[in-house]
GROMACS .gro file of N, CA, C and O in nm:
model
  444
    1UNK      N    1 -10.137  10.989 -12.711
    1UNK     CA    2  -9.998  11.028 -12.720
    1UNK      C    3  -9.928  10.986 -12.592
    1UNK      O    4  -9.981  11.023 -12.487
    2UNK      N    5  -9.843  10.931 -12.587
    2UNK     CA    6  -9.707  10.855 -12.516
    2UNK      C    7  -9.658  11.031 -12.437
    2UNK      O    8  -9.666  11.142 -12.488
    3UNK      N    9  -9.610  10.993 -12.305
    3UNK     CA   10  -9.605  11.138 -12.208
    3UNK      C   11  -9.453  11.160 -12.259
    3UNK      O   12  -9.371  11.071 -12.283
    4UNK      N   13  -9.439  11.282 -12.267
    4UNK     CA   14  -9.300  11.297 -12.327
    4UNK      C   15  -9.300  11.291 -12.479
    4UNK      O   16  -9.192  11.337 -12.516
    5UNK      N   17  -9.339  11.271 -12.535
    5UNK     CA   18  -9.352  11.196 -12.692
    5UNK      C   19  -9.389  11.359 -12.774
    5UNK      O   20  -9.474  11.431 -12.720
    6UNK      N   21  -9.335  11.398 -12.878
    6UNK     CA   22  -9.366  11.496 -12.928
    6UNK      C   23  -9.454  11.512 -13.043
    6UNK      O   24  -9.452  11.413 -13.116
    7UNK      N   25  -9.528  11.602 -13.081
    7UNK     CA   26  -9.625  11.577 -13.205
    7UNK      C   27  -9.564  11.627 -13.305
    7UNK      O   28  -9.513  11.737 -13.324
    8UNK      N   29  -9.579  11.493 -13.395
    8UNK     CA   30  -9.538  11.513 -13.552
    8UNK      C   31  -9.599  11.584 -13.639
    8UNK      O   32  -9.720  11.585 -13.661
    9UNK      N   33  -9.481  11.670 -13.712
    9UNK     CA   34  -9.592  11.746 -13.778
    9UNK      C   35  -9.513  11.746 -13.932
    9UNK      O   36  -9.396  11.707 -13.938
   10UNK      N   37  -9.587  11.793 -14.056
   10UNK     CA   38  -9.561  11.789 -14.184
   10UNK      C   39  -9.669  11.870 -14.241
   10UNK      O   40  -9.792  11.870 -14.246
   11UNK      N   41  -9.534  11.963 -14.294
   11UNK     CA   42  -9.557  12.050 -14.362
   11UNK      C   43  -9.568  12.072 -14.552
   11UNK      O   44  -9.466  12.100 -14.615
   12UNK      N   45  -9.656  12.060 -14.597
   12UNK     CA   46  -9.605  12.000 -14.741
   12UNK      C   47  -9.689  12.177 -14.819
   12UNK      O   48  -9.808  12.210 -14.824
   13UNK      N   49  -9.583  12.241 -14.861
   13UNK     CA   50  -9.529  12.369 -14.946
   13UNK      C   51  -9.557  12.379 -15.041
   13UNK      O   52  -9.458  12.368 -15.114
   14UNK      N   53  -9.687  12.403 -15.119
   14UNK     CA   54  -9.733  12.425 -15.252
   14UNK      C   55  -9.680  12.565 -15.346
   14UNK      O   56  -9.704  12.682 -15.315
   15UNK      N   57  -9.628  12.536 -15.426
   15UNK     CA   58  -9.565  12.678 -15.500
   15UNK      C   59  -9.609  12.655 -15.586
   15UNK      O   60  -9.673  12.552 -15.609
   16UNK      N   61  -9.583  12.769 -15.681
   16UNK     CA   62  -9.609  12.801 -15.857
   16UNK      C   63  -9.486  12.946 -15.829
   16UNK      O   64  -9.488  13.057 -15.777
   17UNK      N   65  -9.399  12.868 -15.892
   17UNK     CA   66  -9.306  12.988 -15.921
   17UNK      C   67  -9.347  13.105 -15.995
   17UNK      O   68  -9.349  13.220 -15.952
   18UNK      N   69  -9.382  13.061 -16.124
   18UNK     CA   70  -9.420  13.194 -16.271
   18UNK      C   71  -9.565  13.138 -16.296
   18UNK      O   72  -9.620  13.066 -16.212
   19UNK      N   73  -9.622  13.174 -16.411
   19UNK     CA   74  -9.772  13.199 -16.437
   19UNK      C   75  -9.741  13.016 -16.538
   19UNK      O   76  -9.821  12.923 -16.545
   20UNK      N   77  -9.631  13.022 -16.586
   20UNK     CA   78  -9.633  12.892 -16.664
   20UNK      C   79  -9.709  12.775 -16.541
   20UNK      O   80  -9.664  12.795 -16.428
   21UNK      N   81  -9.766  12.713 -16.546
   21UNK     CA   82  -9.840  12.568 -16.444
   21UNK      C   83  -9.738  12.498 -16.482
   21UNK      O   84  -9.736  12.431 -16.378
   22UNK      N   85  -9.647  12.453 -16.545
   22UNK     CA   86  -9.551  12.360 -16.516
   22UNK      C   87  -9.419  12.402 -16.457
   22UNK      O   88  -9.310  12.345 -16.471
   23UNK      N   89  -9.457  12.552 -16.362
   23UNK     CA   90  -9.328  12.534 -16.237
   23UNK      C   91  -9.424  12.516 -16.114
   23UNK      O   92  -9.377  12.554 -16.007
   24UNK      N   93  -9.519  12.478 -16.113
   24UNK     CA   94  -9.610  12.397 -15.965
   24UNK      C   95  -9.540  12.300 -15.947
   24UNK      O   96  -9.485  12.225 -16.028
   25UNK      N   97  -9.544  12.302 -15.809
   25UNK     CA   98  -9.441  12.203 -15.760
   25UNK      C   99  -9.478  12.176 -15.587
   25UNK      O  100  -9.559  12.248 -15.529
   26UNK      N  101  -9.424  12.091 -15.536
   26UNK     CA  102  -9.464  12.119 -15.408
   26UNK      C  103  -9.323  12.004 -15.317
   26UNK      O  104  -9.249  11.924 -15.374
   27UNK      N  105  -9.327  12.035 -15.170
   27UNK     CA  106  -9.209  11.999 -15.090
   27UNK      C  107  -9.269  11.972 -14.964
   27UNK      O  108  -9.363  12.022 -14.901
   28UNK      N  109  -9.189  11.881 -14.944
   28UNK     CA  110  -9.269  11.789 -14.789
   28UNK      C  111  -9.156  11.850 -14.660
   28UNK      O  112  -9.034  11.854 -14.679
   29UNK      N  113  -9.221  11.897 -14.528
   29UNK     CA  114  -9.078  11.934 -14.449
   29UNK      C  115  -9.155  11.865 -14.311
   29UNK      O  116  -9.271  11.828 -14.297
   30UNK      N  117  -9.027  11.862 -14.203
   30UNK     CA  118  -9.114  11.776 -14.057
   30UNK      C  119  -9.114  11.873 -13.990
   30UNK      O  120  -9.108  11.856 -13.868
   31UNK      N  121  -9.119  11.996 -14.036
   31UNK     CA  122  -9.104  12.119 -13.963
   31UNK      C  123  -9.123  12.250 -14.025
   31UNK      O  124  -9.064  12.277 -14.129
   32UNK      N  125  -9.215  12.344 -13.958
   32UNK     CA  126  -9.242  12.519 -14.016
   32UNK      C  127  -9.091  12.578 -14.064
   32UNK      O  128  -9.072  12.653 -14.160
   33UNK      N  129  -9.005  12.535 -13.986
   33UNK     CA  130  -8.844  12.609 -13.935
   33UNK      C  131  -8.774  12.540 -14.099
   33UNK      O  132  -8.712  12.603 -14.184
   34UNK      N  133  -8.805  12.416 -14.101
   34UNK     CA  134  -8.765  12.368 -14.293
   34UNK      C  135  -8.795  12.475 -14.398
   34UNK      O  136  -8.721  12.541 -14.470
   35UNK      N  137  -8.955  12.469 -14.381
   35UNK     CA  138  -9.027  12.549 -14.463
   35UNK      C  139  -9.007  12.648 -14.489
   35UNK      O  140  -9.027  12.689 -14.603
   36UNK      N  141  -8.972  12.704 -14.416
   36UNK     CA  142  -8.950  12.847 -14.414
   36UNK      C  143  -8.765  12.885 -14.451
   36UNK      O  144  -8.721  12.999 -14.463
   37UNK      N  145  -8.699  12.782 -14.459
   37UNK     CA  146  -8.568  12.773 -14.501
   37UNK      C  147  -8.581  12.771 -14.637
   37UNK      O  148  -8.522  12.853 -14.706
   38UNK      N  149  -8.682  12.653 -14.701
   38UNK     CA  150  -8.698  12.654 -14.790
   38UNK      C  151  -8.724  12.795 -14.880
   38UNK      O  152  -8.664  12.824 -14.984
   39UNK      N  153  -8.804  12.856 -14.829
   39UNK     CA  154  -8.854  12.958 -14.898
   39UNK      C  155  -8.740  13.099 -14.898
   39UNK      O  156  -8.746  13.186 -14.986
   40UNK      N  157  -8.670  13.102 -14.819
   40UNK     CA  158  -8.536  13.190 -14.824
   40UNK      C  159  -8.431  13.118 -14.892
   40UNK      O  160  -8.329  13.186 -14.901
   41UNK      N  161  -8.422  13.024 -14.935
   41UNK     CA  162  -8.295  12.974 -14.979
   41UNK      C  163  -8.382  12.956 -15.149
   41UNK      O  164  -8.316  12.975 -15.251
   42UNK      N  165  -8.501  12.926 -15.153
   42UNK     CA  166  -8.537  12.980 -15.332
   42UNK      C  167  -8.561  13.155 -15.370
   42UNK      O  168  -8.593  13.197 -15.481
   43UNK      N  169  -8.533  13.248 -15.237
   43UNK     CA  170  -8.544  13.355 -15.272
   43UNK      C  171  -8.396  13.408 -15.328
   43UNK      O  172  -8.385  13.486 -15.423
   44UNK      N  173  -8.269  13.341 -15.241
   44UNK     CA  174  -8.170  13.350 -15.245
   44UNK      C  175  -8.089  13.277 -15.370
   44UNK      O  176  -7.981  13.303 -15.422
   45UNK      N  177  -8.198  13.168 -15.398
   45UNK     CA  178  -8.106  13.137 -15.548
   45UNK      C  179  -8.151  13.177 -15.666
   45UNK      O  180  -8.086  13.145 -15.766
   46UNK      N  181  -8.275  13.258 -15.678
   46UNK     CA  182  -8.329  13.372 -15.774
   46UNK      C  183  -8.252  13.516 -15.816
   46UNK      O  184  -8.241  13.584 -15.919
   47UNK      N  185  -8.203  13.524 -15.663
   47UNK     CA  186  -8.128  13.648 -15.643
   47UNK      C  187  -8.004  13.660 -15.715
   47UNK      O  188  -7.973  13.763 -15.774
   48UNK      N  189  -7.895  13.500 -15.707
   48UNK     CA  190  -7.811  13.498 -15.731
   48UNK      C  191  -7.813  13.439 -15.856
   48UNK      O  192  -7.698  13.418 -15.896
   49UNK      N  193  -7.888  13.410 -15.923
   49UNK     CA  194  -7.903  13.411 -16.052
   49UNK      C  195  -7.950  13.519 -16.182
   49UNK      O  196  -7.919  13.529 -16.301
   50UNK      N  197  -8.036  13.587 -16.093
   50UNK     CA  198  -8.056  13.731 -16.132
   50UNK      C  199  -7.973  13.858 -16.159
   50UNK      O  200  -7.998  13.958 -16.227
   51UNK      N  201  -7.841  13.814 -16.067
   51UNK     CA  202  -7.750  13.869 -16.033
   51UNK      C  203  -7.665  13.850 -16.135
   51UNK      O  204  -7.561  13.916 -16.135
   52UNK      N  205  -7.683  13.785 -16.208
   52UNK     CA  206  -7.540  13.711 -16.267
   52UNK      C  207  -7.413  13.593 -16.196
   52UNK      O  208  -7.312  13.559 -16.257
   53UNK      N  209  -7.446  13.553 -16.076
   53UNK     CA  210  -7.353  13.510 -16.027
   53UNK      C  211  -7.306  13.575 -15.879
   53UNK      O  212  -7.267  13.502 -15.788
   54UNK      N  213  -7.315  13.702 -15.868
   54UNK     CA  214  -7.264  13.784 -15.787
   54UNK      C  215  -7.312  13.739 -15.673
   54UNK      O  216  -7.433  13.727 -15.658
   55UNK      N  217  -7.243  13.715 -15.598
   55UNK     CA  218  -7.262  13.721 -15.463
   55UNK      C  219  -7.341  13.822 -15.364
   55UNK      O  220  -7.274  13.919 -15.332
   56UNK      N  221  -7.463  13.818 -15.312
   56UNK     CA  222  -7.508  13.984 -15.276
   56UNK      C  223  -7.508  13.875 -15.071
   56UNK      O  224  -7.547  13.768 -15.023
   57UNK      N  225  -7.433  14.007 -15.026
   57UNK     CA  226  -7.451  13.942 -14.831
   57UNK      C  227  -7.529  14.010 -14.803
   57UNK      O  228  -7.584  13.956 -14.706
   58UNK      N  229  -7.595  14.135 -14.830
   58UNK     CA  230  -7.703  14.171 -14.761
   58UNK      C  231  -7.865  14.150 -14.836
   58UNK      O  232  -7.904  14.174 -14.951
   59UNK      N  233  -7.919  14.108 -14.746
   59UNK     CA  234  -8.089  14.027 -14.787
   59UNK      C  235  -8.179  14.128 -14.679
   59UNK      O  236  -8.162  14.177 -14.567
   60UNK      N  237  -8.241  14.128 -14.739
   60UNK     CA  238  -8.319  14.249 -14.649
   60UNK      C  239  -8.445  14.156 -14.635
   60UNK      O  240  -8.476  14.077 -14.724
   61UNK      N  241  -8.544  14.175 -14.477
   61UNK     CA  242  -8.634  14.062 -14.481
   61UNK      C  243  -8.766  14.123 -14.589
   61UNK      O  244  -8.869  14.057 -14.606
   62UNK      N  245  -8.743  14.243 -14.648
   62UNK     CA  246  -8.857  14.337 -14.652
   62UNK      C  247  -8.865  14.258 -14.828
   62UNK      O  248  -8.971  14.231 -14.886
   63UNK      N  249  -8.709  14.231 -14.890
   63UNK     CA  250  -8.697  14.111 -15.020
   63UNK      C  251  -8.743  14.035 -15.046
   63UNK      O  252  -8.771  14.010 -15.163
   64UNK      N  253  -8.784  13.935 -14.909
   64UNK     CA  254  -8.791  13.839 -14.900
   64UNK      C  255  -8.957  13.795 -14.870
   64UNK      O  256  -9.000  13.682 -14.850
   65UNK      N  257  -9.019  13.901 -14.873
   65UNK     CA  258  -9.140  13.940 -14.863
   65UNK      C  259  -9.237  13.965 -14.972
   65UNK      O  260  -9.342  13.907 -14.997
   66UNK      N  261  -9.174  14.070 -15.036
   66UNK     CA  262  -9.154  14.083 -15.226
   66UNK      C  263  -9.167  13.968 -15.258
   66UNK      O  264  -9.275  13.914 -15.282
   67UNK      N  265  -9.051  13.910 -15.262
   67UNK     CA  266  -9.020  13.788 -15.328
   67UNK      C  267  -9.145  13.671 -15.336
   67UNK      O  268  -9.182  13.609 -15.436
   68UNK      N  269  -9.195  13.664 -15.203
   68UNK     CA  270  -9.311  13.610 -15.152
   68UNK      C  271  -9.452  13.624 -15.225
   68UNK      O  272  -9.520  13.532 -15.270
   69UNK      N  273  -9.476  13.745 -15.227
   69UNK     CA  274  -9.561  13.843 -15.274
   69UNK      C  275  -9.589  13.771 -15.450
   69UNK      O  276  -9.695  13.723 -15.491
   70UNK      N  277  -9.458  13.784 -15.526
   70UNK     CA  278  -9.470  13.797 -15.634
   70UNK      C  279  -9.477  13.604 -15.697
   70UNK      O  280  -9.496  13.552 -15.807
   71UNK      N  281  -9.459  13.566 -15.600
   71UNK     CA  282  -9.463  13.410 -15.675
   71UNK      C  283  -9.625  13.392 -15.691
   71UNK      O  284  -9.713  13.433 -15.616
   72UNK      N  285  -9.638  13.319 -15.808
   72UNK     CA  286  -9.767  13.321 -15.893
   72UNK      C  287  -9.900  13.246 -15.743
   72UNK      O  288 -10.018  13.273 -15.723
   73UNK      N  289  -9.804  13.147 -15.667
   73UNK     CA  290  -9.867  13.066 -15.623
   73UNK      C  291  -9.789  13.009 -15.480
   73UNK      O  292  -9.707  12.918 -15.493
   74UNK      N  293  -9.815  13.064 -15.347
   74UNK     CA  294  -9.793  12.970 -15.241
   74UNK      C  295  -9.849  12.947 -15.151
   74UNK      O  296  -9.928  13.037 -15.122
   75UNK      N  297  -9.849  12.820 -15.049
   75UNK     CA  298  -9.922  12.786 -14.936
   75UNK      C  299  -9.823  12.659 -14.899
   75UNK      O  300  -9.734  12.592 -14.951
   76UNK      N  301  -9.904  12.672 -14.759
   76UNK     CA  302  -9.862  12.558 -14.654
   76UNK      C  303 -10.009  12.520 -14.640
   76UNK      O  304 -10.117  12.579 -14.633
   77UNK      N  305  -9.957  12.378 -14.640
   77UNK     CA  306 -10.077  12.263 -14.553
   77UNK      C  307  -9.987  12.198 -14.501
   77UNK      O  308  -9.890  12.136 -14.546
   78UNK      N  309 -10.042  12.224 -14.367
   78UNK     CA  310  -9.971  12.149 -14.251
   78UNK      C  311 -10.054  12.062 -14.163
   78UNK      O  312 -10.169  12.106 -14.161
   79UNK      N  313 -10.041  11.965 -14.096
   79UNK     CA  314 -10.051  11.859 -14.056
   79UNK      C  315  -9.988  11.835 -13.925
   79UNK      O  316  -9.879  11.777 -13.936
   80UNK      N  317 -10.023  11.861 -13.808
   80UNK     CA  318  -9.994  11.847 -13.661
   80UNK      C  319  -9.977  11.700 -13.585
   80UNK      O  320  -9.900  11.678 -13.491
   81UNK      N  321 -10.085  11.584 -13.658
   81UNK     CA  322 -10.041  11.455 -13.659
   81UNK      C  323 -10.102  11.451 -13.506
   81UNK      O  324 -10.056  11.352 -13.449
   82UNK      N  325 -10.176  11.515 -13.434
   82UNK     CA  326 -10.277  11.534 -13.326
   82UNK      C  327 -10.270  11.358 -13.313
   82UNK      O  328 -10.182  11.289 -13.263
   83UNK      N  329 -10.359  11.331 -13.358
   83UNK     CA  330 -10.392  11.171 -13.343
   83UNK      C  331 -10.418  11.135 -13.519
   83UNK      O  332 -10.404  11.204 -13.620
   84UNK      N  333 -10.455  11.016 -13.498
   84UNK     CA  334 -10.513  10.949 -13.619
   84UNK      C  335 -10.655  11.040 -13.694
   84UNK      O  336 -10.725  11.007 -13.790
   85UNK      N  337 -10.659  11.128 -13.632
   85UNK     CA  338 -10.790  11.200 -13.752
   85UNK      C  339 -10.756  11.319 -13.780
   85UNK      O  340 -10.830  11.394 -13.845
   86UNK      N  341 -10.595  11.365 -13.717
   86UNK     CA  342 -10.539  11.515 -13.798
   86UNK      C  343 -10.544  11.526 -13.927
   86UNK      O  344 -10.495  11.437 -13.997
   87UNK      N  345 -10.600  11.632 -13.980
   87UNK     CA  346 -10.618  11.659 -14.148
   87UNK      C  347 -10.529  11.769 -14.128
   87UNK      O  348 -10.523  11.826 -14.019
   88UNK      N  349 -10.438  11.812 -14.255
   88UNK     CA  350 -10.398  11.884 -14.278
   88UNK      C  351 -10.495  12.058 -14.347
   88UNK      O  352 -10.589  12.072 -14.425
   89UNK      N  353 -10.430  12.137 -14.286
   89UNK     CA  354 -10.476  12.295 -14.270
   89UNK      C  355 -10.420  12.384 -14.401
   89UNK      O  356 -10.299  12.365 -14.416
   90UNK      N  357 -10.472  12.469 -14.492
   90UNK     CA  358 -10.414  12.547 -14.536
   90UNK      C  359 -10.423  12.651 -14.485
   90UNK      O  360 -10.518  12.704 -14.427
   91UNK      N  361 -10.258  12.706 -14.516
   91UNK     CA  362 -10.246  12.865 -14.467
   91UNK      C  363 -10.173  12.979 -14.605
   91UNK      O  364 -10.073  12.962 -14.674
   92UNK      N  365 -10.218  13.030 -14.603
   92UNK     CA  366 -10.207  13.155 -14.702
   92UNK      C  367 -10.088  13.237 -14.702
   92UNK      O  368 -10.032  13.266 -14.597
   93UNK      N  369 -10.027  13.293 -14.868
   93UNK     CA  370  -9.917  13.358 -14.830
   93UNK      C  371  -9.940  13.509 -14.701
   93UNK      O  372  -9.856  13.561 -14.628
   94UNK      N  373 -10.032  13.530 -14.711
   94UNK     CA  374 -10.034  13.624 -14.577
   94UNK      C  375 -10.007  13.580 -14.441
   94UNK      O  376  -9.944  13.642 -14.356
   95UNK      N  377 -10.067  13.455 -14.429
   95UNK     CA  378 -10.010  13.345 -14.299
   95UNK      C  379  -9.890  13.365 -14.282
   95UNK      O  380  -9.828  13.430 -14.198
   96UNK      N  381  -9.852  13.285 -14.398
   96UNK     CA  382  -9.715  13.251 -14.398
   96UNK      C  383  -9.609  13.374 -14.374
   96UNK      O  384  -9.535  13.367 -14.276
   97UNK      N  385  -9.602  13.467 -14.445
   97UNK     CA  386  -9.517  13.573 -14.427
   97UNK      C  387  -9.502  13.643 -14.272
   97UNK      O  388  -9.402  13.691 -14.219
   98UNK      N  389  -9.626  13.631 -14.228
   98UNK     CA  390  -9.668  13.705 -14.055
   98UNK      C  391  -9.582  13.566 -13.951
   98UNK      O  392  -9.501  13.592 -13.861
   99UNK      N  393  -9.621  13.427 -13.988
   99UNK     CA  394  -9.602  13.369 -13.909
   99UNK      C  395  -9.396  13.340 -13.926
   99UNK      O  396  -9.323  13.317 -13.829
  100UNK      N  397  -9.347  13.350 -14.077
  100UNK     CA  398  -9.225  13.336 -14.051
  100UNK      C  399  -9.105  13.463 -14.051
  100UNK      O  400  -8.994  13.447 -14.102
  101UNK      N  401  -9.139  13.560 -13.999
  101UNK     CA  402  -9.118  13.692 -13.994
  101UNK      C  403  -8.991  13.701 -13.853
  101UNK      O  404  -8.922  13.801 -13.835
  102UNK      N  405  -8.982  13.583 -13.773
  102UNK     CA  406  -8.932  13.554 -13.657
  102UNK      C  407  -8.828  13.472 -13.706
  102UNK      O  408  -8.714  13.498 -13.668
  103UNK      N  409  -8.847  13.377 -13.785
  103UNK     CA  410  -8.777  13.294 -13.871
  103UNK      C  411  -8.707  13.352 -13.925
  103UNK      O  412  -8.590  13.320 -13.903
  104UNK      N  413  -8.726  13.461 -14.019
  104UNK     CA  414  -8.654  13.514 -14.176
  104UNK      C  415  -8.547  13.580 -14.095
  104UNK      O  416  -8.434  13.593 -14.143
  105UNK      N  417  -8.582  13.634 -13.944
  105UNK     CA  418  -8.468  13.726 -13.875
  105UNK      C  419  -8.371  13.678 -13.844
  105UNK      O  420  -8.265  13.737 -13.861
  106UNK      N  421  -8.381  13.521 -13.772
  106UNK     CA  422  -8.261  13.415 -13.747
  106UNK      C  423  -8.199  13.407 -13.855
  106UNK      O  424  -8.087  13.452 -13.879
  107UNK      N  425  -8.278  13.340 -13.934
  107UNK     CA  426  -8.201  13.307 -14.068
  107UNK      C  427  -8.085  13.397 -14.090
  107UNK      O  428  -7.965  13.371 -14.083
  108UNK      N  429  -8.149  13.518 -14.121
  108UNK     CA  430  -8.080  13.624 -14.182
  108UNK      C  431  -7.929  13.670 -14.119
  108UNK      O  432  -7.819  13.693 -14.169
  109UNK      N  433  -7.996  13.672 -13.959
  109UNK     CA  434  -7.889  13.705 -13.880
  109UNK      C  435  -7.753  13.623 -13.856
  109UNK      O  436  -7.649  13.655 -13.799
  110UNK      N  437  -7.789  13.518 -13.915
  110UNK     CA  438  -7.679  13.403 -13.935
  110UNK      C  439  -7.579  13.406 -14.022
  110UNK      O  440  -7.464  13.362 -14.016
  111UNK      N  441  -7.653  13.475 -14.122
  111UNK     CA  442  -7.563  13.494 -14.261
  111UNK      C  443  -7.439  13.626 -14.239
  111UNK      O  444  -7.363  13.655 -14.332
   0.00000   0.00000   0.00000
């Protein structure tokens, strides 16, 4: 690695929305901070569809956790891009929820 030079990383987001196997799906990000956007902004368009339309401003992170919880199927494999023999890692929705818990608060606090 080049001094100064930052390590690339990719994150690619395996879901299963419902129990049907044809909402598996998966999303490539160059960043945890994507990923984790990702996953609040499909909690947020469940919500608002669930809703009828309605607009809801308060998201509670404890929802967004639930929300987490209840999808049939998620993970991260991520990929640090170390050198030429980085393999990508899976991490578990328990990972995931602990590690973007710092995340979901920015987010939130933005809104």
């Amino acid at each position: 690695r080049v001094h100064g030079e930052s390590i690339r990383m990719k994150v690619l987001v395996l879901v299963q929305f419902t129990k049907d196997v044809k909402s598996r799906t998966y999303f490539l990000f160059e960043d945890l901070t994507k990923a984790y956007e990702f996953v609040v902004k499909s909690f947020v368009n469940k919500s608002w569809r669930e809703s009828a339309g309605e607009k809801t401003t308060w998201i509670m992170e404890r929802e967004i956790f639930e929300y987490v919880d209840n999808l049939e199927e998620l993970g991260f494999l991520i990929n640090e891009e170390k050198d030429a023999s980085s393999k990508f890692e899976f991490y578990d929705k328990e990972w995931i929820k602990k590690s973007m818990a710092f995340h979901v608060r920015q987010l939130l606090s933005k809104e």
